[in-house]
PDB file of C-alpha atoms and ligand atoms in Angstrom:
ATOM      1  CA  UNK Z   1      24.258  11.456  17.358  1.00 88.00           C
ATOM      2  CA  UNK Z   2      21.545   9.061  18.432  1.00 94.00           C
ATOM      3  CA  UNK Z   3      19.955   7.177  15.530  1.00 96.00           C
ATOM      4  CA  UNK Z   4      16.747   5.199  16.010  1.00 97.00           C
ATOM      5  CA  UNK Z   5      15.559   2.851  13.279  1.00 98.00           C
ATOM      6  CA  UNK Z   6      11.937   1.767  13.438  1.00 98.00           C
ATOM      7  CA  UNK Z   7      11.539  -1.974  13.928  1.00 95.00           C
ATOM      8  CA  UNK Z   8       8.579  -1.944  11.557  1.00 95.00           C
ATOM      9  CA  UNK Z   9      10.434  -0.113   8.774  1.00 96.00           C
ATOM     10  CA  UNK Z  10      10.423  -1.730   5.366  1.00 93.00           C
ATOM     11  CA  UNK Z  11       8.764  -4.680   3.651  1.00 90.00           C
ATOM     12  CA  UNK Z  12       5.562  -5.893   5.186  1.00 89.00           C
ATOM     13  CA  UNK Z  13       4.582  -9.533   5.112  1.00 91.00           C
ATOM     14  CA  UNK Z  14       2.520  -9.224   1.918  1.00 93.00           C
ATOM     15  CA  UNK Z  15       5.153  -7.383  -0.084  1.00 90.00           C
ATOM     16  CA  UNK Z  16       7.937  -9.699   1.040  1.00 91.00           C
ATOM     17  CA  UNK Z  17       5.806 -12.663   0.042  1.00 95.00           C
ATOM     18  CA  UNK Z  18       5.049 -11.192  -3.405  1.00 95.00           C
ATOM     19  CA  UNK Z  19       8.669 -10.282  -4.136  1.00 94.00           C
ATOM     20  CA  UNK Z  20       9.803 -13.751  -3.035  1.00 94.00           C
ATOM     21  CA  UNK Z  21       7.267 -15.327  -5.329  1.00 97.00           C
ATOM     22  CA  UNK Z  22       8.724 -13.484  -8.322  1.00 97.00           C
ATOM     23  CA  UNK Z  23      12.296 -14.489  -7.439  1.00 96.00           C
ATOM     24  CA  UNK Z  24      11.091 -18.036  -6.887  1.00 97.00           C
ATOM     25  CA  UNK Z  25       9.662 -18.163 -10.439  1.00 97.00           C
ATOM     26  CA  UNK Z  26      12.951 -16.802 -11.822  1.00 97.00           C
ATOM     27  CA  UNK Z  27      14.918 -19.464  -9.934  1.00 97.00           C
ATOM     28  CA  UNK Z  28      12.677 -22.171 -11.302  1.00 97.00           C
ATOM     29  CA  UNK Z  29      13.540 -20.982 -14.798  1.00 96.00           C
ATOM     30  CA  UNK Z  30       9.991 -19.955 -15.650  1.00 95.00           C
ATOM     31  CA  UNK Z  31       9.859 -17.868 -18.849  1.00 93.00           C
ATOM     32  CA  UNK Z  32       8.504 -15.447 -19.803  1.00 97.00           C
ATOM     33  CA  UNK Z  33       7.360 -13.858 -16.549  1.00 98.00           C
ATOM     34  CA  UNK Z  34       5.085 -10.840 -16.430  1.00 98.00           C
ATOM     35  CA  UNK Z  35       3.936  -8.835 -13.459  1.00 97.00           C
ATOM     36  CA  UNK Z  36       0.754  -6.886 -13.679  1.00 95.00           C
ATOM     37  CA  UNK Z  37       2.083  -3.460 -12.744  1.00 94.00           C
ATOM     38  CA  UNK Z  38       5.407  -3.191 -10.893  1.00 92.00           C
ATOM     39  CA  UNK Z  39       5.549  -5.855  -8.149  1.00 92.00           C
ATOM     40  CA  UNK Z  40       6.283  -3.150  -5.582  1.00 84.00           C
ATOM     41  CA  UNK Z  41       6.714   0.623  -5.577  1.00 76.00           C
ATOM     42  CA  UNK Z  42      10.448   0.443  -5.578  1.00 78.00           C
ATOM     43  CA  UNK Z  43      12.400   1.370  -8.666  1.00 79.00           C
ATOM     44  CA  UNK Z  44      15.560  -0.530  -7.648  1.00 81.00           C
ATOM     45  CA  UNK Z  45      13.790  -3.820  -7.074  1.00 87.00           C
ATOM     46  CA  UNK Z  46      11.770  -3.434 -10.270  1.00 90.00           C
ATOM     47  CA  UNK Z  47      14.953  -2.694 -12.238  1.00 92.00           C
ATOM     48  CA  UNK Z  48      16.684  -5.758 -10.782  1.00 93.00           C
ATOM     49  CA  UNK Z  49      13.735  -7.929 -11.787  1.00 96.00           C
ATOM     50  CA  UNK Z  50      13.677  -6.426 -15.265  1.00 96.00           C
ATOM     51  CA  UNK Z  51      17.352  -7.296 -15.659  1.00 96.00           C
ATOM     52  CA  UNK Z  52      16.415 -10.862 -14.779  1.00 96.00           C
ATOM     53  CA  UNK Z  53      13.856 -10.880 -17.570  1.00 95.00           C
ATOM     54  CA  UNK Z  54      10.651  -9.993 -15.718  1.00 97.00           C
ATOM     55  CA  UNK Z  55       8.455  -7.775 -17.836  1.00 97.00           C
ATOM     56  CA  UNK Z  56       5.970  -5.318 -16.375  1.00 97.00           C
ATOM     57  CA  UNK Z  57       2.566  -5.008 -17.997  1.00 97.00           C
ATOM     58  CA  UNK Z  58       1.224  -1.513 -17.482  1.00 95.00           C
ATOM     59  CA  UNK Z  59      -2.440  -2.478 -17.656  1.00 94.00           C
ATOM     60  CA  UNK Z  60      -4.680  -5.557 -17.904  1.00 94.00           C
ATOM     61  CA  UNK Z  61      -5.374  -4.581 -21.537  1.00 95.00           C
ATOM     62  CA  UNK Z  62      -1.751  -5.400 -22.353  1.00 96.00           C
ATOM     63  CA  UNK Z  63      -2.516  -9.024 -21.472  1.00 96.00           C
ATOM     64  CA  UNK Z  64      -4.274  -9.316 -24.801  1.00 94.00           C
ATOM     65  CA  UNK Z  65      -0.944  -9.092 -26.602  1.00 94.00           C
ATOM     66  CA  UNK Z  66       0.671 -11.811 -24.446  1.00 95.00           C
ATOM     67  CA  UNK Z  67       0.706 -15.210 -26.134  1.00 94.00           C
ATOM     68  CA  UNK Z  68       2.337 -17.376 -23.467  1.00 96.00           C
ATOM     69  CA  UNK Z  69       3.973 -17.257 -20.075  1.00 97.00           C
ATOM     70  CA  UNK Z  70       3.249 -16.671 -16.422  1.00 98.00           C
ATOM     71  CA  UNK Z  71       1.501 -13.640 -15.032  1.00 98.00           C
ATOM     72  CA  UNK Z  72       2.129 -12.690 -11.426  1.00 98.00           C
ATOM     73  CA  UNK Z  73      -0.536 -10.695  -9.642  1.00 97.00           C
ATOM     74  CA  UNK Z  74       1.084  -8.408  -7.110  1.00 95.00           C
ATOM     75  CA  UNK Z  75       0.195  -7.957  -3.442  1.00 94.00           C
ATOM     76  CA  UNK Z  76      -2.323  -5.158  -4.202  1.00 93.00           C
ATOM     77  CA  UNK Z  77      -4.573  -7.674  -5.927  1.00 97.00           C
ATOM     78  CA  UNK Z  78      -6.806  -7.150  -8.947  1.00 98.00           C
ATOM     79  CA  UNK Z  79     -10.475  -7.330  -9.778  1.00 98.00           C
ATOM     80  CA  UNK Z  80     -12.251 -10.469 -10.938  1.00 98.00           C
ATOM     81  CA  UNK Z  81     -12.246  -9.431 -14.605  1.00 97.00           C
ATOM     82  CA  UNK Z  82      -8.440  -9.610 -14.657  1.00 98.00           C
ATOM     83  CA  UNK Z  83      -8.442 -13.245 -13.450  1.00 98.00           C
ATOM     84  CA  UNK Z  84     -10.992 -13.983 -16.182  1.00 97.00           C
ATOM     85  CA  UNK Z  85      -8.796 -12.293 -18.778  1.00 96.00           C
ATOM     86  CA  UNK Z  86      -5.705 -14.296 -17.754  1.00 97.00           C
ATOM     87  CA  UNK Z  87      -7.683 -17.516 -17.870  1.00 97.00           C
ATOM     88  CA  UNK Z  88      -9.163 -16.676 -21.257  1.00 95.00           C
ATOM     89  CA  UNK Z  89      -5.698 -16.071 -22.680  1.00 95.00           C
ATOM     90  CA  UNK Z  90      -4.594 -19.482 -21.384  1.00 96.00           C
ATOM     91  CA  UNK Z  91      -1.734 -17.984 -19.371  1.00 97.00           C
ATOM     92  CA  UNK Z  92      -0.297 -19.392 -16.137  1.00 97.00           C
ATOM     93  CA  UNK Z  93      -1.182 -17.443 -13.037  1.00 98.00           C
ATOM     94  CA  UNK Z  94       0.782 -16.885  -9.845  1.00 98.00           C
ATOM     95  CA  UNK Z  95      -1.412 -15.064  -7.393  1.00 98.00           C
ATOM     96  CA  UNK Z  96       0.733 -13.022  -5.008  1.00 97.00           C
ATOM     97  CA  UNK Z  97      -2.231 -11.010  -3.741  1.00 98.00           C
ATOM     98  CA  UNK Z  98      -1.641 -10.352  -0.059  1.00 96.00           C
ATOM     99  CA  UNK Z  99      -3.917 -12.675   1.945  1.00 97.00           C
ATOM    100  CA  UNK Z 100      -5.247  -9.632   3.836  1.00 96.00           C
ATOM    101  CA  UNK Z 101      -6.325  -8.029   0.547  1.00 97.00           C
ATOM    102  CA  UNK Z 102      -7.756 -11.328  -0.685  1.00 98.00           C
ATOM    103  CA  UNK Z 103      -9.836 -11.385   2.491  1.00 98.00           C
ATOM    104  CA  UNK Z 104     -11.387  -8.015   1.521  1.00 98.00           C
ATOM    105  CA  UNK Z 105     -12.265  -9.387  -1.933  1.00 98.00           C
ATOM    106  CA  UNK Z 106     -14.081 -12.239  -0.201  1.00 98.00           C
ATOM    107  CA  UNK Z 107     -15.902  -9.855   2.126  1.00 98.00           C
ATOM    108  CA  UNK Z 108     -17.062  -7.761  -0.834  1.00 98.00           C
ATOM    109  CA  UNK Z 109     -18.448 -10.789  -2.672  1.00 98.00           C
ATOM    110  CA  UNK Z 110     -20.173 -12.136   0.448  1.00 98.00           C
ATOM    111  CA  UNK Z 111     -21.690  -8.805   1.481  1.00 98.00           C
ATOM    112  CA  UNK Z 112     -23.000  -8.196  -2.032  1.00 98.00           C
ATOM    113  CA  UNK Z 113     -24.585 -11.636  -1.984  1.00 98.00           C
ATOM    114  CA  UNK Z 114     -26.266 -10.682   1.272  1.00 98.00           C
ATOM    115  CA  UNK Z 115     -27.662  -7.568  -0.369  1.00 97.00           C
ATOM    116  CA  UNK Z 116     -25.360  -4.941   1.076  1.00 98.00           C
ATOM    117  CA  UNK Z 117     -23.799  -2.174  -0.939  1.00 98.00           C
ATOM    118  CA  UNK Z 118     -20.073  -1.990  -0.290  1.00 98.00           C
ATOM    119  CA  UNK Z 119     -18.413   1.308   0.542  1.00 98.00           C
ATOM    120  CA  UNK Z 120     -14.637   1.252   0.245  1.00 98.00           C
ATOM    121  CA  UNK Z 121     -12.857   3.887   2.287  1.00 98.00           C
ATOM    122  CA  UNK Z 122      -9.774   4.642   0.282  1.00 98.00           C
ATOM    123  CA  UNK Z 123      -8.224   6.254  -2.700  1.00 96.00           C
ATOM    124  CA  UNK Z 124     -10.175   5.463  -5.869  1.00 96.00           C
ATOM    125  CA  UNK Z 125      -7.062   5.666  -8.045  1.00 95.00           C
ATOM    126  CA  UNK Z 126      -5.041   3.216  -5.923  1.00 92.00           C
ATOM    127  CA  UNK Z 127      -4.623  -0.187  -7.616  1.00 94.00           C
ATOM    128  CA  UNK Z 128      -5.617  -2.031  -4.441  1.00 96.00           C
ATOM    129  CA  UNK Z 129      -8.903  -0.102  -4.311  1.00 98.00           C
ATOM    130  CA  UNK Z 130      -9.497  -0.672  -8.030  1.00 97.00           C
ATOM    131  CA  UNK Z 131      -8.993  -4.369  -7.368  1.00 98.00           C
ATOM    132  CA  UNK Z 132     -11.380  -4.435  -4.397  1.00 98.00           C
ATOM    133  CA  UNK Z 133     -13.958  -2.514  -6.398  1.00 98.00           C
ATOM    134  CA  UNK Z 134     -13.506  -5.060  -9.155  1.00 98.00           C
ATOM    135  CA  UNK Z 135     -15.007  -7.735  -6.897  1.00 98.00           C
ATOM    136  CA  UNK Z 136     -18.057  -5.643  -6.035  1.00 98.00           C
ATOM    137  CA  UNK Z 137     -21.270  -5.106  -7.949  1.00 98.00           C
ATOM    138  CA  UNK Z 138     -22.169  -1.893  -9.797  1.00 97.00           C
ATOM    139  CA  UNK Z 139     -23.410  -0.232  -6.582  1.00 97.00           C
ATOM    140  CA  UNK Z 140     -19.943  -0.241  -4.980  1.00 98.00           C
ATOM    141  CA  UNK Z 141     -18.638   3.201  -4.012  1.00 98.00           C
ATOM    142  CA  UNK Z 142     -15.263   4.548  -2.987  1.00 98.00           C
ATOM    143  CA  UNK Z 143     -15.068   7.350  -0.442  1.00 98.00           C
ATOM    144  CA  UNK Z 144     -12.037   9.283   0.675  1.00 98.00           C
ATOM    145  CA  UNK Z 145     -13.268  12.516   2.259  1.00 97.00           C
ATOM    146  CA  UNK Z 146     -16.007  13.578   4.679  1.00 96.00           C
ATOM    147  CA  UNK Z 147     -17.470  15.986   2.101  1.00 96.00           C
ATOM    148  CA  UNK Z 148     -18.058  13.070  -0.271  1.00 97.00           C
ATOM    149  CA  UNK Z 149     -20.261  11.339   2.315  1.00 96.00           C
ATOM    150  CA  UNK Z 150     -22.865  14.112   1.968  1.00 95.00           C
ATOM    151  CA  UNK Z 151     -23.184  13.605  -1.769  1.00 95.00           C
ATOM    152  CA  UNK Z 152     -23.544   9.865  -2.152  1.00 96.00           C
ATOM    153  CA  UNK Z 153     -26.497   8.347  -4.025  1.00 95.00           C
ATOM    154  CA  UNK Z 154     -27.726   6.415  -0.986  1.00 96.00           C
ATOM    155  CA  UNK Z 155     -31.207   6.151   0.468  1.00 94.00           C
ATOM    156  CA  UNK Z 156     -32.110   6.323   4.185  1.00 92.00           C
ATOM    157  CA  UNK Z 157     -31.791   2.969   5.915  1.00 95.00           C
ATOM    158  CA  UNK Z 158     -29.816   1.456   3.036  1.00 97.00           C
ATOM    159  CA  UNK Z 159     -27.791  -1.635   3.952  1.00 98.00           C
ATOM    160  CA  UNK Z 160     -24.106  -0.841   3.695  1.00 98.00           C
ATOM    161  CA  UNK Z 161     -20.865  -2.628   4.398  1.00 98.00           C
ATOM    162  CA  UNK Z 162     -17.887  -0.364   4.959  1.00 98.00           C
ATOM    163  CA  UNK Z 163     -14.402  -1.712   4.342  1.00 98.00           C
ATOM    164  CA  UNK Z 164     -11.093   0.059   4.040  1.00 97.00           C
ATOM    165  CA  UNK Z 165      -8.072   0.159   1.799  1.00 96.00           C
ATOM    166  CA  UNK Z 166      -5.442  -1.712   3.839  1.00 92.00           C
ATOM    167  CA  UNK Z 167      -3.092   1.264   3.948  1.00 85.00           C
ATOM    168  CA  UNK Z 168      -5.657   3.919   4.869  1.00 89.00           C
ATOM    169  CA  UNK Z 169      -5.027   6.154   7.862  1.00 85.00           C
ATOM    170  CA  UNK Z 170      -6.900   4.742  10.866  1.00 86.00           C
ATOM    171  CA  UNK Z 171      -8.007   8.095  12.302  1.00 90.00           C
ATOM    172  CA  UNK Z 172      -9.418   9.259   8.978  1.00 94.00           C
ATOM    173  CA  UNK Z 173     -11.202   5.912   8.613  1.00 95.00           C
ATOM    174  CA  UNK Z 174     -12.750   6.327  12.087  1.00 96.00           C
ATOM    175  CA  UNK Z 175     -13.951   9.868  11.258  1.00 97.00           C
ATOM    176  CA  UNK Z 176     -15.509   8.733   8.002  1.00 98.00           C
ATOM    177  CA  UNK Z 177     -17.270   5.786   9.660  1.00 98.00           C
ATOM    178  CA  UNK Z 178     -18.617   8.149  12.318  1.00 97.00           C
ATOM    179  CA  UNK Z 179     -19.954  10.451   9.619  1.00 97.00           C
ATOM    180  CA  UNK Z 180     -21.722   7.520   7.922  1.00 97.00           C
ATOM    181  CA  UNK Z 181     -23.133   6.352  11.281  1.00 96.00           C
ATOM    182  CA  UNK Z 182     -24.894   9.688  11.823  1.00 95.00           C
ATOM    183  CA  UNK Z 183     -26.838   9.318   8.575  1.00 95.00           C
ATOM    184  CA  UNK Z 184     -29.119   6.497   9.626  1.00 93.00           C
ATOM    185  CA  UNK Z 185     -27.965   3.733   7.299  1.00 97.00           C
ATOM    186  CA  UNK Z 186     -27.919   0.069   8.300  1.00 98.00           C
ATOM    187  CA  UNK Z 187     -24.166  -0.358   8.501  1.00 98.00           C
ATOM    188  CA  UNK Z 188     -21.710  -3.199   9.023  1.00 98.00           C
ATOM    189  CA  UNK Z 189     -18.198  -1.828   9.444  1.00 98.00           C
ATOM    190  CA  UNK Z 190     -15.187  -4.032   8.903  1.00 98.00           C
ATOM    191  CA  UNK Z 191     -11.901  -2.415   9.710  1.00 96.00           C
ATOM    192  CA  UNK Z 192      -9.703  -3.974   7.062  1.00 96.00           C
ATOM    193  CA  UNK Z 193      -6.753  -1.672   7.651  1.00 93.00           C
ATOM    194  CA  UNK Z 194      -3.703  -3.872   7.844  1.00 89.00           C
ATOM    195  CA  UNK Z 195      -1.903  -4.123  11.184  1.00 86.00           C
ATOM    196  CA  UNK Z 196       1.445  -3.782   9.453  1.00 89.00           C
ATOM    197  CA  UNK Z 197       0.453  -0.301   8.362  1.00 83.00           C
ATOM    198  CA  UNK Z 198      -0.985   0.695  11.728  1.00 84.00           C
ATOM    199  CA  UNK Z 199       2.034  -0.577  13.608  1.00 92.00           C
ATOM    200  CA  UNK Z 200       4.412   1.174  11.238  1.00 94.00           C
ATOM    201  CA  UNK Z 201       2.442   4.413  11.569  1.00 92.00           C
ATOM    202  CA  UNK Z 202       2.226   4.270  15.365  1.00 94.00           C
ATOM    203  CA  UNK Z 203       5.929   3.513  15.732  1.00 97.00           C
ATOM    204  CA  UNK Z 204       6.882   6.237  13.231  1.00 98.00           C
ATOM    205  CA  UNK Z 205       4.724   8.776  15.081  1.00 98.00           C
ATOM    206  CA  UNK Z 206       6.290   7.810  18.402  1.00 98.00           C
ATOM    207  CA  UNK Z 207       9.859   8.013  17.107  1.00 98.00           C
ATOM    208  CA  UNK Z 208       9.185  11.300  15.269  1.00 98.00           C
ATOM    209  CA  UNK Z 209       7.894  12.830  18.508  1.00 98.00           C
ATOM    210  CA  UNK Z 210      11.176  12.009  20.270  1.00 98.00           C
ATOM    211  CA  UNK Z 211      13.801  13.016  17.698  1.00 98.00           C
ATOM    212  CA  UNK Z 212      15.084  16.250  16.189  1.00 97.00           C
ATOM    213  CA  UNK Z 213      15.062  14.975  12.614  1.00 97.00           C
ATOM    214  CA  UNK Z 214      13.193  12.173  10.946  1.00 98.00           C
ATOM    215  CA  UNK Z 215      13.954  10.353   7.697  1.00 98.00           C
ATOM    216  CA  UNK Z 216      11.225   8.519   5.829  1.00 98.00           C
ATOM    217  CA  UNK Z 217      12.461   6.212   3.069  1.00 96.00           C
ATOM    218  CA  UNK Z 218      10.256   5.013   0.256  1.00 92.00           C
ATOM    219  CA  UNK Z 219       9.348   5.120  -3.405  1.00 83.00           C
ATOM    220  CA  UNK Z 220       7.939   8.281  -4.922  1.00 82.00           C
ATOM    221  CA  UNK Z 221       4.677   6.548  -5.841  1.00 79.00           C
ATOM    222  CA  UNK Z 222       4.217   4.675  -2.593  1.00 81.00           C
ATOM    223  CA  UNK Z 223       1.072   5.925  -0.872  1.00 81.00           C
ATOM    224  CA  UNK Z 224       1.910   4.273   2.448  1.00 85.00           C
ATOM    225  CA  UNK Z 225       5.269   6.052   2.509  1.00 92.00           C
ATOM    226  CA  UNK Z 226       3.589   9.369   1.771  1.00 93.00           C
ATOM    227  CA  UNK Z 227       1.240   8.769   4.700  1.00 90.00           C
ATOM    228  CA  UNK Z 228       4.156   7.909   6.975  1.00 95.00           C
ATOM    229  CA  UNK Z 229       5.772  11.153   5.927  1.00 97.00           C
ATOM    230  CA  UNK Z 230       2.633  13.158   6.777  1.00 97.00           C
ATOM    231  CA  UNK Z 231       2.372  11.517  10.198  1.00 97.00           C
ATOM    232  CA  UNK Z 232       6.038  12.157  10.995  1.00 98.00           C
ATOM    233  CA  UNK Z 233       5.877  15.722   9.731  1.00 98.00           C
ATOM    234  CA  UNK Z 234       3.168  16.538  12.271  1.00 98.00           C
ATOM    235  CA  UNK Z 235       5.434  15.411  15.113  1.00 98.00           C
ATOM    236  CA  UNK Z 236       8.757  16.591  13.747  1.00 98.00           C
ATOM    237  CA  UNK Z 237       9.148  19.567  11.429  1.00 97.00           C
ATOM    238  CA  UNK Z 238      12.537  18.285  10.204  1.00 97.00           C
ATOM    239  CA  UNK Z 239      11.144  15.306   8.377  1.00 98.00           C
ATOM    240  CA  UNK Z 240      12.754  14.264   5.080  1.00 97.00           C
ATOM    241  CA  UNK Z 241      11.276  12.014   2.422  1.00 97.00           C
ATOM    242  CA  UNK Z 242      13.958  10.173   0.487  1.00 96.00           C
ATOM    243  CA  UNK Z 243      13.978   7.306  -2.022  1.00 91.00           C
ATOM    244  CA  UNK Z 244      17.570   6.226  -1.539  1.00 91.00           C
ATOM    245  CA  UNK Z 245      20.673   7.433   0.235  1.00 94.00           C
ATOM    246  CA  UNK Z 246      21.486   9.693  -2.748  1.00 95.00           C
ATOM    247  CA  UNK Z 247      18.514  11.929  -1.866  1.00 96.00           C
ATOM    248  CA  UNK Z 248      19.762  12.575   1.645  1.00 95.00           C
ATOM    249  CA  UNK Z 249      21.476  15.882   2.164  1.00 93.00           C
ATOM    250  CA  UNK Z 250      23.893  15.260   5.084  1.00 91.00           C
ATOM    251  CA  UNK Z 251      23.583  18.927   6.043  1.00 91.00           C
ATOM    252  CA  UNK Z 252      19.928  18.440   6.876  1.00 90.00           C
ATOM    253  CA  UNK Z 253      20.823  16.204   9.813  1.00 92.00           C
ATOM    254  CA  UNK Z 254      24.349  17.205  10.816  1.00 89.00           C
ATOM    255  CA  UNK Z 255      23.273  19.733  13.440  1.00 91.00           C
ATOM    256  CA  UNK Z 256      20.799  17.573  15.338  1.00 95.00           C
ATOM    257  CA  UNK Z 257      21.320  15.306  18.309  1.00 94.00           C
ATOM    258  CA  UNK Z 258      18.888  12.591  17.359  1.00 96.00           C
ATOM    259  CA  UNK Z 259      17.573  11.138  14.101  1.00 97.00           C
ATOM    260  CA  UNK Z 260      14.764   8.678  13.524  1.00 98.00           C
ATOM    261  CA  UNK Z 261      14.494   6.454  10.461  1.00 98.00           C
ATOM    262  CA  UNK Z 262      11.474   4.671   9.126  1.00 98.00           C
ATOM    263  CA  UNK Z 263      10.535   3.295   5.722  1.00 97.00           C
ATOM    264  CA  UNK Z 264       7.489   2.378   3.710  1.00 92.00           C
ATOM    265  CA  UNK Z 265       6.302  -1.132   3.014  1.00 87.00           C
ATOM    266  CA  UNK Z 266       8.163  -1.407  -0.284  1.00 84.00           C
ATOM    267  CA  UNK Z 267      11.582  -0.334   0.886  1.00 91.00           C
ATOM    268  CA  UNK Z 268      14.213  -3.097   0.827  1.00 90.00           C
ATOM    269  CA  UNK Z 269      16.211  -3.691   3.998  1.00 90.00           C
ATOM    270  CA  UNK Z 270      19.413  -2.977   2.073  1.00 90.00           C
ATOM    271  CA  UNK Z 271      18.398   0.666   1.498  1.00 93.00           C
ATOM    272  CA  UNK Z 272      17.351   1.159   5.135  1.00 96.00           C
ATOM    273  CA  UNK Z 273      20.684  -0.236   6.336  1.00 96.00           C
ATOM    274  CA  UNK Z 274      22.606   1.956   3.919  1.00 96.00           C
ATOM    275  CA  UNK Z 275      20.864   5.090   5.180  1.00 97.00           C
ATOM    276  CA  UNK Z 276      21.320   3.975   8.783  1.00 97.00           C
ATOM    277  CA  UNK Z 277      25.062   3.360   8.370  1.00 96.00           C
ATOM    278  CA  UNK Z 278      25.592   6.672   6.617  1.00 95.00           C
ATOM    279  CA  UNK Z 279      23.573   8.748   9.061  1.00 95.00           C
ATOM    280  CA  UNK Z 280      25.571   7.243  11.926  1.00 93.00           C
ATOM    281  CA  UNK Z 281      28.756   8.302  10.160  1.00 92.00           C
ATOM    282  CA  UNK Z 282      27.681  11.921   9.724  1.00 86.00           C
ATOM    283  CA  UNK Z 283      29.732  14.218  11.933  1.00 75.00           C
ATOM    284  CA  UNK Z 284      27.814  16.751  13.964  1.00 71.00           C
ATOM    285  CA  UNK Z 285      28.691  20.412  13.352  1.00 70.00           C
TER     286      UNK Z 285
HETATM  287 FE1  F3S Q   1      -0.593  -7.038   2.991  1.00 89.88          FE
HETATM  288 FE2  F3S Q   1      -0.658  -5.371   4.902  1.00 89.88          FE
HETATM  289 FE3  F3S Q   1       1.372  -5.462   3.397  1.00 89.88          FE
HETATM  290  S1  F3S Q   1      -2.298  -5.830   3.557  1.00 89.88           S
HETATM  291  S2  F3S Q   1       0.612  -6.076   1.444  1.00 89.88           S
HETATM  292  S3  F3S Q   1       0.717  -7.073   4.780  1.00 89.88           S
HETATM  293  S4  F3S Q   1       0.479  -3.625   4.212  1.00 89.88           S
END
């Protein structure tokens, strides 16, 4: 059986950097350490960190009960009010916001200062989008679907700046921008989709189009993994979404000649290698 593993599978630069920053604090003996939300969407990594004493705060409100320690902001970033809250509590801050996300925060602030309303193309409930929105003024809007564009409280000729959630699907972003462009606003569009995501998606799509079965590895709550799965599913009907090797049913791939493997941005290399080794060992029937 031929097994192809995507070169872009797994941790992206920002996630790797954030995870390393947590381990670095542990090694330096910093105590107590808190992360604001799980550092990545991977249960195994989060569990390992918890065993090493890292506590996860479920929401910024929980900061109010923290008396001392270091708070690590994860790669998704947070809104300005959270920085203010940490400072007010007198806690130490380690900012592991991905530099690409940080850049969007800066764009939002600058564009607001220049009088533009910011439109974020993305998923309103995603922490990264909440964080980006948290740097914008009260006019900031989040848009995910084309239907929403028809019902926005905007006036003709309004000055807009469109940015994107870093993990948003590029084609959907393009369609939404096109829809906005037809409405006669004064628009600046900044494609802030991260290359890591695009490259992973393009490679996954290519591999999925060439193989008989495709395996997508990633956490249940990882939106970028879910998107990878959707992309692969379009190219290859036998696409399987798994979290770890335990979820893989060997029978699903034992009658095919070729298998592709990719993984979301929060999937540790160890899990990808485990799946790879085991798929290679599966005997064809
Ligand atoms: Fe950063 Fe891109 Fe990863 S924005 S967190 S490098 S997907």
